[in-house]
Amino acid sequence: MTVTETITSRKAPATAAPPSLGGLGLFTVLLGAALPLIDFFIVNVALPTIGHDLAASEAVLELVVAGYGLAYAVLLVLGGRLGDLFGRRRLFLGGMAAFGLTSLACGLAPSAWTLVAARVAQGAASAAMLPQVLATIQAATAGQRRARAMGLYGATAGLSMVAGQILGGVLVAADIAGTGWRSVFLVNVPVVLVGLFLAARAVPETRSRRPEPVDGPGTVLLALSLLTLLAPLTEGRAAGWPLWTWLSLAAFPFVAAAFYAVERGADRAGRTPLVPPSLFELVSLRRGLVMIVPFSIGFSGFMFVIAVALQQGAGLGPVAAGLALVPMAVVFFFVSLAGPRLVARHGTRVVPAGAAIQGVGVALMALAAWRSWPDFGFVELLPGAAIAGAGQALQLPVVFRVVLSEVPTARAGVGSGVMITTQQSSLALGVATLGTLFLSLVPGLGMRDALVTTLLVQLAGVALTGLLALRLPRTVG
């Protein structure tokens, strides 16, 4: 070796090892994933108590749910982009801290409108935190470790949505230190403190190697697109469908078309738009997102409708209404753990199989409601809820893996933001569509027939999900 070669070799910087997400780090980011989803559903069984204590009208109570969901959905893609730009660990820590503070504000809210404002802020904090979870998994894991982490993420997401409703009922009834419904928000504060402590030590920093500046026009147009669709659907029925709701719905296709045109123009100009249309050239992402829509609409619509039916129709208290869904949560958890092995053996064909199993469960719940009403609770729901939970567990975690399987690491934040925005918007649509259908049918048909009809509509959605699942790529990368 010559002197020049020796000097050159000494000056050459050592290649930095890629960031690695260990077991404790994975637990921490999954905790961060669970919190926003739990809080989307935790208020369902607490709304009657909130309405009584704060003298809130039905329209304002709708905003307690919708305000969180709208802020969450509108800002998710922006949260993913900011993580790519400034560092995902930094945004995760900041978002989690803000989530804790806004949860405290919700729990201490002196009036209904203060609670609505705090819920909007809580949704914005969630949008900063959640996209960093999937982006960190994508950037700091590989191979079987990534497959396992994605499977656990899907299991966490599904379990959180059911557990939120169960936990809400238990906390409201427990009335810890006289806090009543406030405990469903205050419980987040100590959990966030633990999460921040762990994240500061166990979550590696990752970011895009070539981050792009924030797409201002795209951000504004995406926000307007989601608001013109979701705001009238979530508030329309409670507000009596005033003129603004119809004008907003009429404006939606035009605003959405303008958003697509702006994003396509930025993509063709070589810039990185908020939602790159070229990202949808990935078959796995495109087909997976299409399937997430009916699945999430059915999931959230069912959770809302069953909470109302069990409490206002079957006369159950918040604890009994929440515990009636325990079989679904328990079965979902254990079946989702077996998901990666089933996918390794059978590929994505487990997804349409899961839809078929879920369909059997929904049909059994509809039959139980028809035959046993108003004696409708844990025992009557048990077979159908358990079978539906097994079917859901074979779909959601696998589809999450499929959607992100081909997304480049550099676009991990954008890809995860797009996926979670699709899921969150669909969750809000589920409450708005199936929830509105159910509540509109109750005066004419009665609670039982309205519930059965809504479950049959959901069954049609499950069938659509199964058919869409047949178009997924056979293997998961």
PDB file of N, CA, C and O in Angstrom, residues 261-302:
ATOM      1  N   ALA A 261     -54.812  17.522  -9.374  1.00  0.00           N
ATOM      2  CA  ALA A 261     -54.126  18.247 -10.447  1.00  0.00           C
ATOM      3  C   ALA A 261     -52.850  18.916  -9.918  1.00  0.00           C
ATOM      4  O   ALA A 261     -51.803  18.873 -10.580  1.00  0.00           O
ATOM      5  N   VAL A 262     -52.927  19.518  -8.754  1.00  0.00           N
ATOM      6  CA  VAL A 262     -51.747  20.172  -8.175  1.00  0.00           C
ATOM      7  C   VAL A 262     -50.661  19.151  -7.852  1.00  0.00           C
ATOM      8  O   VAL A 262     -49.472  19.372  -8.133  1.00  0.00           O
ATOM      9  N   GLU A 263     -51.057  18.024  -7.276  1.00  0.00           N
ATOM     10  CA  GLU A 263     -50.079  17.003  -6.913  1.00  0.00           C
ATOM     11  C   GLU A 263     -49.445  16.375  -8.152  1.00  0.00           C
ATOM     12  O   GLU A 263     -48.241  16.113  -8.179  1.00  0.00           O
ATOM     13  N   ARG A 264     -50.230  16.137  -9.173  1.00  0.00           N
ATOM     14  CA  ARG A 264     -49.681  15.553 -10.404  1.00  0.00           C
ATOM     15  C   ARG A 264     -48.711  16.520 -11.077  1.00  0.00           C
ATOM     16  O   ARG A 264     -47.648  16.118 -11.581  1.00  0.00           O
ATOM     17  N   GLY A 265     -49.059  17.820 -11.054  1.00  0.00           N
ATOM     18  CA  GLY A 265     -48.160  18.813 -11.638  1.00  0.00           C
ATOM     19  C   GLY A 265     -46.834  18.877 -10.905  1.00  0.00           C
ATOM     20  O   GLY A 265     -45.767  18.950 -11.517  1.00  0.00           O
ATOM     21  N   ALA A 266     -46.882  18.820  -9.560  1.00  0.00           N
ATOM     22  CA  ALA A 266     -45.647  18.855  -8.784  1.00  0.00           C
ATOM     23  C   ALA A 266     -44.813  17.602  -9.024  1.00  0.00           C
ATOM     24  O   ALA A 266     -43.582  17.664  -9.132  1.00  0.00           O
ATOM     25  N   ASP A 267     -45.475  16.457  -9.151  1.00  0.00           N
ATOM     26  CA  ASP A 267     -44.776  15.194  -9.390  1.00  0.00           C
ATOM     27  C   ASP A 267     -44.058  15.228 -10.734  1.00  0.00           C
ATOM     28  O   ASP A 267     -42.899  14.826 -10.862  1.00  0.00           O
ATOM     29  N   ARG A 268     -44.736  15.732 -11.766  1.00  0.00           N
ATOM     30  CA  ARG A 268     -44.141  15.784 -13.102  1.00  0.00           C
ATOM     31  C   ARG A 268     -43.021  16.812 -13.183  1.00  0.00           C
ATOM     32  O   ARG A 268     -42.112  16.672 -14.011  1.00  0.00           O
ATOM     33  N   ALA A 269     -43.074  17.816 -12.308  1.00  0.00           N
ATOM     34  CA  ALA A 269     -42.029  18.844 -12.313  1.00  0.00           C
ATOM     35  C   ALA A 269     -40.788  18.410 -11.548  1.00  0.00           C
ATOM     36  O   ALA A 269     -39.807  19.163 -11.465  1.00  0.00           O
ATOM     37  N   GLY A 270     -40.822  17.203 -10.980  1.00  0.00           N
ATOM     38  CA  GLY A 270     -39.660  16.691 -10.269  1.00  0.00           C
ATOM     39  C   GLY A 270     -39.638  17.024  -8.795  1.00  0.00           C
ATOM     40  O   GLY A 270     -38.683  16.680  -8.096  1.00  0.00           O
ATOM     41  N   ARG A 271     -40.675  17.725  -8.312  1.00  0.00           N
ATOM     42  CA  ARG A 271     -40.757  18.001  -6.880  1.00  0.00           C
ATOM     43  C   ARG A 271     -41.461  16.817  -6.191  1.00  0.00           C
ATOM     44  O   ARG A 271     -41.989  15.931  -6.853  1.00  0.00           O
ATOM     45  N   THR A 272     -41.427  16.808  -4.864  1.00  0.00           N
ATOM     46  CA  THR A 272     -42.111  15.755  -4.123  1.00  0.00           C
ATOM     47  C   THR A 272     -43.376  16.327  -3.499  1.00  0.00           C
ATOM     48  O   THR A 272     -43.309  17.046  -2.505  1.00  0.00           O
ATOM     49  N   PRO A 273     -44.526  16.064  -4.091  1.00  0.00           N
ATOM     50  CA  PRO A 273     -45.770  16.598  -3.537  1.00  0.00           C
ATOM     51  C   PRO A 273     -46.134  15.895  -2.232  1.00  0.00           C
ATOM     52  O   PRO A 273     -45.524  14.905  -1.851  1.00  0.00           O
ATOM     53  N   LEU A 274     -47.143  16.424  -1.564  1.00  0.00           N
ATOM     54  CA  LEU A 274     -47.575  15.851  -0.285  1.00  0.00           C
ATOM     55  C   LEU A 274     -47.972  14.393  -0.459  1.00  0.00           C
ATOM     56  O   LEU A 274     -47.578  13.528   0.320  1.00  0.00           O
ATOM     57  N   VAL A 275     -48.756  14.115  -1.491  1.00  0.00           N
ATOM     58  CA  VAL A 275     -49.160  12.738  -1.820  1.00  0.00           C
ATOM     59  C   VAL A 275     -48.753  12.481  -3.262  1.00  0.00           C
ATOM     60  O   VAL A 275     -49.497  12.812  -4.187  1.00  0.00           O
ATOM     61  N   PRO A 276     -47.572  11.940  -3.516  1.00  0.00           N
ATOM     62  CA  PRO A 276     -47.103  11.746  -4.889  1.00  0.00           C
ATOM     63  C   PRO A 276     -48.006  10.782  -5.664  1.00  0.00           C
ATOM     64  O   PRO A 276     -48.162   9.624  -5.260  1.00  0.00           O
ATOM     65  N   PRO A 277     -48.622  11.222  -6.773  1.00  0.00           N
ATOM     66  CA  PRO A 277     -49.423  10.289  -7.574  1.00  0.00           C
ATOM     67  C   PRO A 277     -48.619   9.087  -8.052  1.00  0.00           C
ATOM     68  O   PRO A 277     -49.174   7.995  -8.214  1.00  0.00           O
ATOM     69  N   SER A 278     -47.303   9.269  -8.246  1.00  0.00           N
ATOM     70  CA  SER A 278     -46.474   8.140  -8.682  1.00  0.00           C
ATOM     71  C   SER A 278     -46.435   7.035  -7.638  1.00  0.00           C
ATOM     72  O   SER A 278     -46.170   5.870  -7.961  1.00  0.00           O
ATOM     73  N   LEU A 279     -46.708   7.370  -6.374  1.00  0.00           N
ATOM     74  CA  LEU A 279     -46.737   6.357  -5.325  1.00  0.00           C
ATOM     75  C   LEU A 279     -47.821   5.322  -5.598  1.00  0.00           C
ATOM     76  O   LEU A 279     -47.688   4.149  -5.247  1.00  0.00           O
ATOM     77  N   PHE A 280     -48.885   5.755  -6.263  1.00  0.00           N
ATOM     78  CA  PHE A 280     -50.007   4.850  -6.528  1.00  0.00           C
ATOM     79  C   PHE A 280     -49.730   3.924  -7.710  1.00  0.00           C
ATOM     80  O   PHE A 280     -50.580   3.084  -8.045  1.00  0.00           O
ATOM     81  N   GLU A 281     -48.586   4.088  -8.346  1.00  0.00           N
ATOM     82  CA  GLU A 281     -48.187   3.117  -9.372  1.00  0.00           C
ATOM     83  C   GLU A 281     -47.781   1.793  -8.738  1.00  0.00           C
ATOM     84  O   GLU A 281     -47.710   0.769  -9.430  1.00  0.00           O
ATOM     85  N   LEU A 282     -47.501   1.800  -7.430  1.00  0.00           N
ATOM     86  CA  LEU A 282     -47.201   0.551  -6.715  1.00  0.00           C
ATOM     87  C   LEU A 282     -48.492  -0.240  -6.556  1.00  0.00           C
ATOM     88  O   LEU A 282     -49.415   0.190  -5.864  1.00  0.00           O
ATOM     89  N   VAL A 283     -48.556  -1.389  -7.212  1.00  0.00           N
ATOM     90  CA  VAL A 283     -49.785  -2.177  -7.214  1.00  0.00           C
ATOM     91  C   VAL A 283     -50.191  -2.576  -5.798  1.00  0.00           C
ATOM     92  O   VAL A 283     -51.364  -2.512  -5.427  1.00  0.00           O
ATOM     93  N   SER A 284     -49.216  -2.977  -4.997  1.00  0.00           N
ATOM     94  CA  SER A 284     -49.531  -3.426  -3.643  1.00  0.00           C
ATOM     95  C   SER A 284     -50.153  -2.297  -2.823  1.00  0.00           C
ATOM     96  O   SER A 284     -51.127  -2.506  -2.102  1.00  0.00           O
ATOM     97  N   LEU A 285     -49.600  -1.091  -2.945  1.00  0.00           N
ATOM     98  CA  LEU A 285     -50.135   0.039  -2.192  1.00  0.00           C
ATOM     99  C   LEU A 285     -51.536   0.394  -2.667  1.00  0.00           C
ATOM    100  O   LEU A 285     -52.453   0.566  -1.858  1.00  0.00           O
ATOM    101  N   ARG A 286     -51.715   0.470  -3.973  1.00  0.00           N
ATOM    102  CA  ARG A 286     -53.001   0.895  -4.520  1.00  0.00           C
ATOM    103  C   ARG A 286     -54.123  -0.081  -4.159  1.00  0.00           C
ATOM    104  O   ARG A 286     -55.187   0.321  -3.663  1.00  0.00           O
ATOM    105  N   ARG A 287     -53.882  -1.358  -4.353  1.00  0.00           N
ATOM    106  CA  ARG A 287     -54.936  -2.343  -4.093  1.00  0.00           C
ATOM    107  C   ARG A 287     -55.178  -2.523  -2.596  1.00  0.00           C
ATOM    108  O   ARG A 287     -56.311  -2.772  -2.164  1.00  0.00           O
ATOM    109  N   GLY A 288     -54.118  -2.387  -1.804  1.00  0.00           N
ATOM    110  CA  GLY A 288     -54.295  -2.481  -0.362  1.00  0.00           C
ATOM    111  C   GLY A 288     -55.115  -1.329   0.182  1.00  0.00           C
ATOM    112  O   GLY A 288     -55.998  -1.529   1.043  1.00  0.00           O
ATOM    113  N   LEU A 289     -54.862  -0.115  -0.301  1.00  0.00           N
ATOM    114  CA  LEU A 289     -55.626   1.043   0.155  1.00  0.00           C
ATOM    115  C   LEU A 289     -57.101   0.913  -0.199  1.00  0.00           C
ATOM    116  O   LEU A 289     -57.977   1.266   0.597  1.00  0.00           O
ATOM    117  N   VAL A 290     -57.380   0.418  -1.399  1.00  0.00           N
ATOM    118  CA  VAL A 290     -58.774   0.238  -1.814  1.00  0.00           C
ATOM    119  C   VAL A 290     -59.494  -0.727  -0.880  1.00  0.00           C
ATOM    120  O   VAL A 290     -60.676  -0.539  -0.551  1.00  0.00           O
ATOM    121  N   MET A 291     -58.800  -1.730  -0.401  1.00  0.00           N
ATOM    122  CA  MET A 291     -59.421  -2.696   0.499  1.00  0.00           C
ATOM    123  C   MET A 291     -59.609  -2.137   1.903  1.00  0.00           C
ATOM    124  O   MET A 291     -60.565  -2.485   2.606  1.00  0.00           O
ATOM    125  N   ILE A 292     -58.694  -1.264   2.345  1.00  0.00           N
ATOM    126  CA  ILE A 292     -58.801  -0.691   3.682  1.00  0.00           C
ATOM    127  C   ILE A 292     -60.091   0.104   3.853  1.00  0.00           C
ATOM    128  O   ILE A 292     -60.679   0.130   4.939  1.00  0.00           O
ATOM    129  N   VAL A 293     -60.568   0.714   2.778  1.00  0.00           N
ATOM    130  CA  VAL A 293     -61.734   1.605   2.880  1.00  0.00           C
ATOM    131  C   VAL A 293     -62.976   0.869   3.382  1.00  0.00           C
ATOM    132  O   VAL A 293     -63.534   1.227   4.428  1.00  0.00           O
ATOM    133  N   PRO A 294     -63.481  -0.167   2.680  1.00  0.00           N
ATOM    134  CA  PRO A 294     -64.692  -0.822   3.196  1.00  0.00           C
ATOM    135  C   PRO A 294     -64.468  -1.535   4.520  1.00  0.00           C
ATOM    136  O   PRO A 294     -65.378  -1.597   5.356  1.00  0.00           O
ATOM    137  N   PHE A 295     -63.257  -2.074   4.737  1.00  0.00           N
ATOM    138  CA  PHE A 295     -62.981  -2.740   6.010  1.00  0.00           C
ATOM    139  C   PHE A 295     -63.117  -1.764   7.168  1.00  0.00           C
ATOM    140  O   PHE A 295     -63.784  -2.041   8.170  1.00  0.00           O
ATOM    141  N   SER A 296     -62.498  -0.581   7.055  1.00  0.00           N
ATOM    142  CA  SER A 296     -62.508   0.389   8.148  1.00  0.00           C
ATOM    143  C   SER A 296     -63.882   1.017   8.338  1.00  0.00           C
ATOM    144  O   SER A 296     -64.297   1.304   9.468  1.00  0.00           O
ATOM    145  N   ILE A 297     -64.600   1.254   7.245  1.00  0.00           N
ATOM    146  CA  ILE A 297     -65.966   1.775   7.359  1.00  0.00           C
ATOM    147  C   ILE A 297     -66.824   0.809   8.163  1.00  0.00           C
ATOM    148  O   ILE A 297     -67.548   1.208   9.090  1.00  0.00           O
ATOM    149  N   GLY A 298     -66.742  -0.486   7.826  1.00  0.00           N
ATOM    150  CA  GLY A 298     -67.525  -1.479   8.551  1.00  0.00           C
ATOM    151  C   GLY A 298     -67.110  -1.611   9.996  1.00  0.00           C
ATOM    152  O   GLY A 298     -67.953  -1.752  10.892  1.00  0.00           O
ATOM    153  N   PHE A 299     -65.813  -1.557  10.264  1.00  0.00           N
ATOM    154  CA  PHE A 299     -65.300  -1.732  11.624  1.00  0.00           C
ATOM    155  C   PHE A 299     -65.800  -0.618  12.538  1.00  0.00           C
ATOM    156  O   PHE A 299     -66.385  -0.877  13.596  1.00  0.00           O
ATOM    157  N   SER A 300     -65.565   0.638  12.146  1.00  0.00           N
ATOM    158  CA  SER A 300     -65.939   1.754  13.025  1.00  0.00           C
ATOM    159  C   SER A 300     -67.446   1.911  13.104  1.00  0.00           C
ATOM    160  O   SER A 300     -67.987   2.247  14.169  1.00  0.00           O
ATOM    161  N   GLY A 301     -68.145   1.668  11.985  1.00  0.00           N
ATOM    162  CA  GLY A 301     -69.599   1.747  12.016  1.00  0.00           C
ATOM    163  C   GLY A 301     -70.189   0.736  12.980  1.00  0.00           C
ATOM    164  O   GLY A 301     -71.101   1.050  13.762  1.00  0.00           O
ATOM    165  N   PHE A 302     -69.658  -0.496  12.964  1.00  0.00           N
ATOM    166  CA  PHE A 302     -70.130  -1.524  13.885  1.00  0.00           C
ATOM    167  C   PHE A 302     -69.888  -1.116  15.332  1.00  0.00           C
ATOM    168  O   PHE A 302     -70.764  -1.254  16.192  1.00  0.00           O
TER     169      PHE A 302
END
